[in-house]
Short mmCIF file of C-alpha atoms and ligand atoms in Angstrom, two decimals:
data_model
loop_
_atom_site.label_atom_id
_atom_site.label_comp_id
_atom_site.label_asym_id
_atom_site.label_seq_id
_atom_site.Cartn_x
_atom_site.Cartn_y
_atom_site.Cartn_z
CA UNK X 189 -29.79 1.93 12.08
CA UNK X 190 -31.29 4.04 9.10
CA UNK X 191 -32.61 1.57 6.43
CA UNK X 192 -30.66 3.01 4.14
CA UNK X 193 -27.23 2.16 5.92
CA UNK X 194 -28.26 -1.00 6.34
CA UNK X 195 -28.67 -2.04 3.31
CA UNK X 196 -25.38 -0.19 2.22
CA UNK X 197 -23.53 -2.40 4.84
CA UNK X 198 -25.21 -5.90 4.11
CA UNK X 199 -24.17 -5.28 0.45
CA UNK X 200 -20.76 -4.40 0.77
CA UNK X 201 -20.36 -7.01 4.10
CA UNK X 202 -21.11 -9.39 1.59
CA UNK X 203 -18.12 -9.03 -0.48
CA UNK X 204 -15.42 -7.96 2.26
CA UNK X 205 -16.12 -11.60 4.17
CA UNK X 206 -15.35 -13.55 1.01
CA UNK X 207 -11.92 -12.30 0.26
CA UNK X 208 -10.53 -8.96 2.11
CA UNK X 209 -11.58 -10.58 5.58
CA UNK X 210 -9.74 -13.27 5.74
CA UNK X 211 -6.39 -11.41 4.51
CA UNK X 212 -7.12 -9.92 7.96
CA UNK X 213 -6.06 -6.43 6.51
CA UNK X 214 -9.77 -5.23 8.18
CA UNK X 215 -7.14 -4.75 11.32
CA UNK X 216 -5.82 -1.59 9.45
CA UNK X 217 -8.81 0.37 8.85
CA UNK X 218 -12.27 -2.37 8.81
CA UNK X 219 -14.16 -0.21 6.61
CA UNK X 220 -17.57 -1.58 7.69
CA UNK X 221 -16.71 -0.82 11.46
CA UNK X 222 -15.68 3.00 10.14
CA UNK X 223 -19.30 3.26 8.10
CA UNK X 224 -20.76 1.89 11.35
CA UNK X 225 -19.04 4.62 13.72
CA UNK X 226 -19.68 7.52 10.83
CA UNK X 227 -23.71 6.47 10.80
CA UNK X 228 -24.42 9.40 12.95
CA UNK X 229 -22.46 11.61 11.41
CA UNK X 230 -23.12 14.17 8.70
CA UNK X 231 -20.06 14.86 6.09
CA UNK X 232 -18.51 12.86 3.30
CA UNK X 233 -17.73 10.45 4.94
CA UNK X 234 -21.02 9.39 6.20
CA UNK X 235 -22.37 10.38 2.57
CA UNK X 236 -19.88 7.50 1.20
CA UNK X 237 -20.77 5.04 3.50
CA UNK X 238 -24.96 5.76 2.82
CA UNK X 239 -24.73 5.59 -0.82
CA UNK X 240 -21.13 4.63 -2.35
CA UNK X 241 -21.25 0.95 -1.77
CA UNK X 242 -19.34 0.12 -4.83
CA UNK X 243 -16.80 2.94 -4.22
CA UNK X 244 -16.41 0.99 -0.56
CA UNK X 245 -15.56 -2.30 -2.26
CA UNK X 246 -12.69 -0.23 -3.66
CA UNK X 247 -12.17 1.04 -0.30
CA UNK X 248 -11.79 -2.52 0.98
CA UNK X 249 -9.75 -4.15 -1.96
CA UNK X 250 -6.95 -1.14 -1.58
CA UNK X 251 -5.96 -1.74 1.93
CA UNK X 252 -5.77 -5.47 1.07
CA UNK X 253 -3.66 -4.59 -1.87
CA UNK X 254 -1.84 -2.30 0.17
CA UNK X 255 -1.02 -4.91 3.37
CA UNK X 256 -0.39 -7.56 1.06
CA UNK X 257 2.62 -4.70 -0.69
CA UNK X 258 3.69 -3.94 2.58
CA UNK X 259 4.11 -7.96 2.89
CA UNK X 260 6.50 -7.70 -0.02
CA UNK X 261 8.63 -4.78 0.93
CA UNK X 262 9.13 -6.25 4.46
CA UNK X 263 9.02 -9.29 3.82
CA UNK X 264 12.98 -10.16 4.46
CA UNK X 265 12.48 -7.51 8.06
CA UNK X 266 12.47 -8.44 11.94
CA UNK X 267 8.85 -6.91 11.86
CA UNK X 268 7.41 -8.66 7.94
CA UNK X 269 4.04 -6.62 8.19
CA UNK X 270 2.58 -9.39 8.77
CA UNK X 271 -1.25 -8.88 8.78
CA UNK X 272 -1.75 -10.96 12.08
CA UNK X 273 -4.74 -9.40 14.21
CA UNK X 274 -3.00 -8.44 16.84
CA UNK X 275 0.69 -7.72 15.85
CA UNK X 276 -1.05 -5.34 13.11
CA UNK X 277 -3.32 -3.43 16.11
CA UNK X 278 -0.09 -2.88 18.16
CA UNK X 279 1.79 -1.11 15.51
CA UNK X 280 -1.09 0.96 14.50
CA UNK X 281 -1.38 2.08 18.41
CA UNK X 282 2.28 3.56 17.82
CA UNK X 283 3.97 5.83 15.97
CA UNK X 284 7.02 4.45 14.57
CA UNK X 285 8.34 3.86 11.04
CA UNK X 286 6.46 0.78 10.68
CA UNK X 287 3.35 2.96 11.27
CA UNK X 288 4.13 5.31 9.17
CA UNK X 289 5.18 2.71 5.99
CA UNK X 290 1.27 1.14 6.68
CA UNK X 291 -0.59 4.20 6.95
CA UNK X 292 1.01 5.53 3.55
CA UNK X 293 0.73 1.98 1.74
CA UNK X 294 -2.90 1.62 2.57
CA UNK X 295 -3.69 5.03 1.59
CA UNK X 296 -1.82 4.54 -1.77
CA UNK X 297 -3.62 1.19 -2.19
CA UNK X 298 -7.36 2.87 -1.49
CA UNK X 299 -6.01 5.37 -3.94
CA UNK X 300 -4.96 3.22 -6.32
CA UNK X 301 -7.92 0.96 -6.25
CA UNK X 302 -10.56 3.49 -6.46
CA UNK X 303 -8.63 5.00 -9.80
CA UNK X 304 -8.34 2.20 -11.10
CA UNK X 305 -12.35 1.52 -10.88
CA UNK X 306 -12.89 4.58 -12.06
CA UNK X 307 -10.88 3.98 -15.43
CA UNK X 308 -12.66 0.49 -15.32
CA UNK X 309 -16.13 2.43 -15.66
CA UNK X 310 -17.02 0.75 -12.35
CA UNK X 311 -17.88 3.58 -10.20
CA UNK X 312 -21.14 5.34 -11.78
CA UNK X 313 -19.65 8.84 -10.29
CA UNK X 314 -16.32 9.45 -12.22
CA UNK X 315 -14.62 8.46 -15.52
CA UNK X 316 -11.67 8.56 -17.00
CA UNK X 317 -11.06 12.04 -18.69
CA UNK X 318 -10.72 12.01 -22.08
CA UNK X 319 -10.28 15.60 -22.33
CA UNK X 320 -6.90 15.48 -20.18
CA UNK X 321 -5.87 12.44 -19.97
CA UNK X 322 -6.66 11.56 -16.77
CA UNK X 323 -4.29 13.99 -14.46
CA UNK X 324 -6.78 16.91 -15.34
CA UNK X 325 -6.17 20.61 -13.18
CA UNK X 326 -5.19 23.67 -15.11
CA UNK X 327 -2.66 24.08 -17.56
CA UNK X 328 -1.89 22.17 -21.19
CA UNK X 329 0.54 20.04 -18.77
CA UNK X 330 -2.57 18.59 -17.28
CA UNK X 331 -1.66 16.83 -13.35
CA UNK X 332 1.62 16.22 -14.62
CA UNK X 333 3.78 16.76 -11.65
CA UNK X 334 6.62 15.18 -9.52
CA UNK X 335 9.07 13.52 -11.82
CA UNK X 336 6.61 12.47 -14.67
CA UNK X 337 8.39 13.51 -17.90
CA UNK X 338 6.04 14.70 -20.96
CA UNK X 339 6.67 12.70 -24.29
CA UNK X 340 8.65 14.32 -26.84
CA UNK X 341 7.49 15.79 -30.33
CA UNK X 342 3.83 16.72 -31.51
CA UNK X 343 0.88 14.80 -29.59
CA UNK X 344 -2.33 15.87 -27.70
CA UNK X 345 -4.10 14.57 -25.04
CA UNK X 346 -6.82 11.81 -25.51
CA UNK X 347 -7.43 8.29 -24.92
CA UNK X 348 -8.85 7.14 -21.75
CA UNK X 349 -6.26 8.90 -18.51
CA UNK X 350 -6.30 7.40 -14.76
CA UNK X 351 -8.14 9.95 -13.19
CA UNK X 352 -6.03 10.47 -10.46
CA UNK X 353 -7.78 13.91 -9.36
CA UNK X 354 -10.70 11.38 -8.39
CA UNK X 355 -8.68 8.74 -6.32
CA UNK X 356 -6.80 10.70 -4.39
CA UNK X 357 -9.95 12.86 -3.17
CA UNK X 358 -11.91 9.86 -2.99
CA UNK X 359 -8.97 8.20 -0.20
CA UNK X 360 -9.23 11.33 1.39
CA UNK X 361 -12.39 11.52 2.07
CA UNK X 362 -12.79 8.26 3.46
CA UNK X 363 -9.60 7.76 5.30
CA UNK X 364 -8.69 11.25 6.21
CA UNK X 365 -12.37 12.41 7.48
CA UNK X 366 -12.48 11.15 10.87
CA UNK X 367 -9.66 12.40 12.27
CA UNK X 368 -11.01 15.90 13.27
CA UNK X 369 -8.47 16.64 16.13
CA UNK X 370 -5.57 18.50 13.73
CA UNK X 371 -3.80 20.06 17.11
CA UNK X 372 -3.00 16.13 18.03
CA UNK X 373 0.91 15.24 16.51
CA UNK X 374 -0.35 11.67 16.05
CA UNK X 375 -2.81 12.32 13.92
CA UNK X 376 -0.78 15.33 12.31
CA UNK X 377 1.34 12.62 11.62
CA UNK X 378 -1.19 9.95 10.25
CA UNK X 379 -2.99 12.40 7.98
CA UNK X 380 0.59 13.38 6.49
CA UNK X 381 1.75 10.46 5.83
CA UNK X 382 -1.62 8.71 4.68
CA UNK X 383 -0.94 11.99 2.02
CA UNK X 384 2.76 10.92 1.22
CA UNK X 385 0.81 7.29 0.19
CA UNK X 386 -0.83 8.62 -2.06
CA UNK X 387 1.74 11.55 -3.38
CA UNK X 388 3.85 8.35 -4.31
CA UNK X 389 0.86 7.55 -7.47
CA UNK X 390 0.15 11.66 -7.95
CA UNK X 391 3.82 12.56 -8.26
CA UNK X 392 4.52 9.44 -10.87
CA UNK X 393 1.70 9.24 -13.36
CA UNK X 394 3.50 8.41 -16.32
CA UNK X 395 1.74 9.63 -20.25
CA UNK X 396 1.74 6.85 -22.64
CA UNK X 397 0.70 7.38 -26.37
CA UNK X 398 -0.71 5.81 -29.11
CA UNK X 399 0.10 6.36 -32.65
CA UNK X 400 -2.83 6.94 -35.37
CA UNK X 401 -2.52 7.31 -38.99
CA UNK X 402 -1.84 5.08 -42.25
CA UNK X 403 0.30 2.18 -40.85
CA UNK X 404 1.38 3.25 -38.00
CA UNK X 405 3.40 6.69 -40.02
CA UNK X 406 2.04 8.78 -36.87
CA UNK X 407 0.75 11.51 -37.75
CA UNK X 408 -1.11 12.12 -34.84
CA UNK X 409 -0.26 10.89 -31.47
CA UNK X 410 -2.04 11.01 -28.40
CA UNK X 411 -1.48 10.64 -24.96
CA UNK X 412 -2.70 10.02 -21.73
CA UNK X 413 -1.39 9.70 -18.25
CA UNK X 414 -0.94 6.13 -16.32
CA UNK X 415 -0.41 5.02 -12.73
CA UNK X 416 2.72 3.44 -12.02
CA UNK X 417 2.71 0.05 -11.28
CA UNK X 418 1.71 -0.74 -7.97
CA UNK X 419 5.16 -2.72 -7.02
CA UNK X 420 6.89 0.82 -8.36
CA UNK X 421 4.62 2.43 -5.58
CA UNK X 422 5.45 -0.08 -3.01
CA UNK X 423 8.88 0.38 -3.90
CA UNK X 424 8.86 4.33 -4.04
CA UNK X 425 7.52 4.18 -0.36
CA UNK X 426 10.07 1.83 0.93
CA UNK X 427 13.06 4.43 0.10
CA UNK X 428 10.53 6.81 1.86
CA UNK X 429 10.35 4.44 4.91
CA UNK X 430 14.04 3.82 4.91
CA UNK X 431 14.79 7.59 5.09
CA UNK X 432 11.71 8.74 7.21
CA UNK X 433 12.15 11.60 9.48
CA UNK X 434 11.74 10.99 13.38
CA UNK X 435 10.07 14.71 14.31
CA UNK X 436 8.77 16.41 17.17
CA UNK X 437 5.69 19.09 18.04
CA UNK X 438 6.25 22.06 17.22
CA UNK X 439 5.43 25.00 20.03
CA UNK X 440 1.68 25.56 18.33
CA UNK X 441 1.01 21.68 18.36
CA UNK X 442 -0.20 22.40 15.09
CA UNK X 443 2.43 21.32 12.88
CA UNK X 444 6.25 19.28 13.33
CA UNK X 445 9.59 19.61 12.85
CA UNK X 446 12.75 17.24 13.01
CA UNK X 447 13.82 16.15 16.08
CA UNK X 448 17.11 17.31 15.14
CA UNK X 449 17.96 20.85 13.84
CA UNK X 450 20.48 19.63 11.43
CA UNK X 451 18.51 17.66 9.75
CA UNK X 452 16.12 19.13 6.24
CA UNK X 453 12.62 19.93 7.46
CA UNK X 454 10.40 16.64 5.55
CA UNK X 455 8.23 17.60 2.34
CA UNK X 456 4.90 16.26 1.55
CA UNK X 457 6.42 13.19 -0.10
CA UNK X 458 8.57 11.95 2.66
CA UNK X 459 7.59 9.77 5.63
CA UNK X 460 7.41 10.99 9.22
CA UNK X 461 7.85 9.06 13.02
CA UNK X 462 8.30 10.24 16.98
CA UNK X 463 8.55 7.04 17.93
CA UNK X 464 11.75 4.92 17.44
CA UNK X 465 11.16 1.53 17.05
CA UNK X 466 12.12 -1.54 18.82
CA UNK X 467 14.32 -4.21 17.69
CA UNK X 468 11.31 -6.93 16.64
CA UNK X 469 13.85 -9.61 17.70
CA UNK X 470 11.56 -11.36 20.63
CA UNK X 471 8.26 -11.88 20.49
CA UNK X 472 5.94 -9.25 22.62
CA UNK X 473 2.64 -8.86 21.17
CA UNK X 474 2.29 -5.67 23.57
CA UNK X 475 4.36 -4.15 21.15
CA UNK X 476 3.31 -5.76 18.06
CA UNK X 477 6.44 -8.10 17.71
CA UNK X 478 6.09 -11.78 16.66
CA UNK X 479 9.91 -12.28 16.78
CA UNK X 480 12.00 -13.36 14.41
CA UNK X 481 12.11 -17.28 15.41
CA UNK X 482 11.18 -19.82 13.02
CA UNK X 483 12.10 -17.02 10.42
CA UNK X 484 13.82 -18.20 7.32
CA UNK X 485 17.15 -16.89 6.12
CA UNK X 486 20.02 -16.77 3.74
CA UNK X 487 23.29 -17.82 5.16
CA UNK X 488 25.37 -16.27 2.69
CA UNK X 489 23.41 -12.89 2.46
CA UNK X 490 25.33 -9.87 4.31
CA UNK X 491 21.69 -8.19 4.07
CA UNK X 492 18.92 -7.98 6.66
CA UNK X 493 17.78 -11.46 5.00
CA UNK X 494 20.94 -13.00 6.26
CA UNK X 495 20.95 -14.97 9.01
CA UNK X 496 22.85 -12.92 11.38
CA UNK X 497 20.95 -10.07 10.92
CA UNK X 498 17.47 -11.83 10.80
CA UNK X 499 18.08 -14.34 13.63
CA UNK X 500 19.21 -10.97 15.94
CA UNK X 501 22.64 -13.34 16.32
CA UNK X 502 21.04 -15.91 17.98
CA UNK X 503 22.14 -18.96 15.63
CA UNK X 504 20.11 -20.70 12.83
CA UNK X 505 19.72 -24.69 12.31
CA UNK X 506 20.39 -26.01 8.79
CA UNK X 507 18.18 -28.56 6.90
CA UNK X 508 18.65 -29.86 2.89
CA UNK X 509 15.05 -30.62 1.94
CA UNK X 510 14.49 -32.61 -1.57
CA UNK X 511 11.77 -31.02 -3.53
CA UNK X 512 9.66 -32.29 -6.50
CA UNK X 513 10.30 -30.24 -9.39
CA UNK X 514 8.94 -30.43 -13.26
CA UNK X 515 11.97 -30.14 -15.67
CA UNK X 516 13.29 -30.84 -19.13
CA UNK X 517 10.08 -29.71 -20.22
CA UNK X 518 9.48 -30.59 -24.21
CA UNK X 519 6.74 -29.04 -26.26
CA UNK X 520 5.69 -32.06 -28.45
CA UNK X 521 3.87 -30.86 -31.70
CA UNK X 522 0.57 -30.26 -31.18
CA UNK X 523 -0.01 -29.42 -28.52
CA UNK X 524 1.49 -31.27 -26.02
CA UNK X 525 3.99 -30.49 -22.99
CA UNK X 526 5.98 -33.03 -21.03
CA UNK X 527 8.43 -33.06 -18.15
CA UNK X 528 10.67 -35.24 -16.23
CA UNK X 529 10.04 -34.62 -12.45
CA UNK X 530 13.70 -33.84 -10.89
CA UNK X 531 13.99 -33.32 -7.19
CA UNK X 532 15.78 -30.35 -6.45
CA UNK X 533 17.88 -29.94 -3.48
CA UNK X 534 17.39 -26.74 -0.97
CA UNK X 535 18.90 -25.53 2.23
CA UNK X 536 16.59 -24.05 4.08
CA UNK X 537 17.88 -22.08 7.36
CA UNK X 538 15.54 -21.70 10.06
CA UNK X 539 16.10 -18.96 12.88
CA UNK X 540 16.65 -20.19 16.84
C1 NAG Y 37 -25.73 10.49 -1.15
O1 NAG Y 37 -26.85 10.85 -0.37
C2 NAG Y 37 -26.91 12.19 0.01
C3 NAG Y 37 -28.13 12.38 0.85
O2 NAG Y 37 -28.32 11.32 1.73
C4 NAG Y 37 -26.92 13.09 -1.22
O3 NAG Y 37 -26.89 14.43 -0.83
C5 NAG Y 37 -25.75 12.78 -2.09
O4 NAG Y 37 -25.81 13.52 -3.31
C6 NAG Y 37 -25.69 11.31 -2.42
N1 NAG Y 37 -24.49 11.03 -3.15
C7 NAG Y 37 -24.47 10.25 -4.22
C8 NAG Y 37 -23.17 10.05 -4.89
O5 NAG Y 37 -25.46 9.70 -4.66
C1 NAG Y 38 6.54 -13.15 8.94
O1 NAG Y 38 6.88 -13.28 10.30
C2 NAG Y 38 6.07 -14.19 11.01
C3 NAG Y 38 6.47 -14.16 12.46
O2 NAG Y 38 7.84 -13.98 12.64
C4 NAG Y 38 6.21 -15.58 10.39
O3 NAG Y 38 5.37 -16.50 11.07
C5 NAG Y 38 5.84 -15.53 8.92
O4 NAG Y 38 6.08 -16.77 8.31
C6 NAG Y 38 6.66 -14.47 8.21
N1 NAG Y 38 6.21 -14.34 6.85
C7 NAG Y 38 7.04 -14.43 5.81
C8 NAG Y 38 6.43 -14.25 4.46
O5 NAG Y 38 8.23 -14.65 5.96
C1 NAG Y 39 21.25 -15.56 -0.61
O1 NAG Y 39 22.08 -14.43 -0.67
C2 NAG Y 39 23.03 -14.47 -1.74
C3 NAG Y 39 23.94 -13.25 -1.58
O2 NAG Y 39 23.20 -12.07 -1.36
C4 NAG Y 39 22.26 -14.48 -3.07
O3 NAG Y 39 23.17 -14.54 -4.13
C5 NAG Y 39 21.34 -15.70 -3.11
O4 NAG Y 39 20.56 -15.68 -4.28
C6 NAG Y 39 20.42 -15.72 -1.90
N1 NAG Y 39 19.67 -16.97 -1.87
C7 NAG Y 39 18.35 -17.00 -1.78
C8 NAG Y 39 17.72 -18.36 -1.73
O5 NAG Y 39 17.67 -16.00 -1.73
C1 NAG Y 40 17.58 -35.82 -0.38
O1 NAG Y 40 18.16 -36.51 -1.47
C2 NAG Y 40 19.48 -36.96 -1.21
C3 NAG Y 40 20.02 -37.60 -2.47
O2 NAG Y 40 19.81 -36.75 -3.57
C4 NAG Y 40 19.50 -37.96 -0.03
O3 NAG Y 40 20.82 -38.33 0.27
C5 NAG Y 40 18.85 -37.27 1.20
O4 NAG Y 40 18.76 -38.24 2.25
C6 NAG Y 40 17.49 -36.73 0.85
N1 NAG Y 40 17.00 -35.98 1.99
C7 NAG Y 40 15.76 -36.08 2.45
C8 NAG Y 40 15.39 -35.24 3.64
O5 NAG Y 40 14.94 -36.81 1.94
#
């Protein structure tokens, strides 16, 4: 190893064992074990893993942010996205929906992260840009795009923008690099919809002004553009995941289509698959499934939480457990708070 690697990776090993690691979401994409493989290479790849340590923190941080989303969305599914080791390693070897939905979160978390550093004043090689707000790229509209809406009246860009320009290359170039073989439809596939992750910030930056002038009259009013939320993201990508498009090669292997004719050719936004998935309801870690025993569920729920649904109709046992709870809460002046403790009675349904 050069001695400049090595130092980059001690530093930024140092950090990824104290939190990230043990989220296990180093099973998605370890970003010291991708530094490690790129240390012969030449690119920017290698060039971020030599001398972007704190840009790799980032790197690290957004696919934790991004697994620990994907927790959230799924979290009611056969398959939860749980980050466990191996489950996670199976579905990454496929190409199903479930692929798909953790390729683009990840990618939209690294994205996110690294913007949001960059906004922070963290990263020593960006900013935010004053001049535009942020979205930057041609035109008084800025990087304004997808279904962000400009604010009405008179107002000019200022104040301190996401630059979003900078994030989404940034993801790129670190997740996007490796993957060199373009004529292969799984990594077609990955790359596309590691792009639709991040699309799902680009295509949503939202402007948000300030008002200046004598109590608060407004005579000027600047703007800059925002990130959504990152549970708006999350969210965005779930409708994405729910109406993905299963697609095949196309003759040139370089590029897909759907699988079936009738059915609108995917844009850069949506979520792609041409693998269908199995039913998650047993456990077989060959194909990434824990199973959906020992799951909890909602009895009265007609939803995938419900118990039906969840417990693939094998039957559910029943159980009232009595919880501790504070309550009656009083705020006594000053500055005091006290509660009864009231136990609070819960069915909890457990999956055969
Ligand atoms: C990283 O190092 C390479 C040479 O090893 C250099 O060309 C490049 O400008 C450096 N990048 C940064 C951001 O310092
Ligand atoms: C996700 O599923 C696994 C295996 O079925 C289970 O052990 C875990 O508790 C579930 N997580 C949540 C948040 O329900
Ligand atoms: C169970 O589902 C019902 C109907 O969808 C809902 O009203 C209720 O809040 C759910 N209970 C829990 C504990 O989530
Ligand atoms: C819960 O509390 C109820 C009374 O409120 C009691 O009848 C029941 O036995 C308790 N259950 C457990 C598991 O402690």
């Amino acid at each position: 190893m050069r001695p400049a690697l090595v130092a980059a990776c001690l530093l930024f090993l140092a950090p990824i064992t104290g939190s990230v690691w043990a989220t296990g979401s180093h099973v998605v994409m370890d970003p010291w074990m991708v530094c490690k493989k790129a240390r012969k290479m030449r690119g920017k790849l290698a060039d971020i893993c030599r001398n972007e340590t704190e840009l790799l923190k980032q790197v690290a941080r957004g696919q934790a942010k991004g697994v620990k989303e994907c927790g959230y969305q799924f979290r009611a599914r056969h398959w939860n996205c749980t980050a466990q080791r191996r489950s996670m390693r199976r579905i990454l070897l496929k190409d199903t929906r479930e692929t798909g939905f953790v390729n683009a979160i990840t990618a939209a978390g690294v994205t996110y992260e690294i913007t949001r550093a960059c906004t922070a004043g963290k990263l020593v090689q960006c900013s935010c840009d004053k001049a535009k707000g942020g979205g930057g790229g041609g035109g008084p509209i800025g990087g304004l795009s997808g279904n962000a809406a400009l604010p009405p009246g008179d107002w000019q860009w200022g104040g301190c923008g996401d630059n979003i320009r900078y994030g989404y290359r940034k993801s790129r170039d670190f997740m996007d690099a490796r993957y060199k073989r373009r004529s292969d439809i799984k990594i077609l596939i990955k790359l596309h919809n590691h792009n639709a992750g991040r699309l799902a910030i680009k295509n949503y930056m939202k402007p948000e002004c300030k008002c200046h002038g004598l109590s608060g009259s407004c005579t000027l009013k600047t703007c800059w553009l925002k990130m959504p939320t990152f549970r708006e993201v999350g969210n965005k990508l779930k409708d994405e995941f729910d109406g993905a498009t299963k697609v095949i090669s196309s003759n040139d292997g370089k590029s897909f289509m759907p699988e079936e004719r009738s059915i609108k050719p995917p844009n850069r936004a949506n979520l792609v698959y041409t693998e269908n998935s199995p039913d998650f309801c047993e456990a077989n870690l060959k194909i990434g499934s824990l199973g959906t025993q020992g799951r909890h569920c909602n009895a009265t729920s007609q939803g995938v939480d419900g118990c039906n649904l969840l417990c693939c109709n094998r039957g559910f046992s029943q159980k009232t457990v009595n919880e501790s709870v504070n309550c009656r809460c009083r705020f006594k002046w000053c500055c005091d708070v006290t509660c009864d403790t009231c136990i609070d009675r819960r069915v909890v349904n457990t999956c055969h």
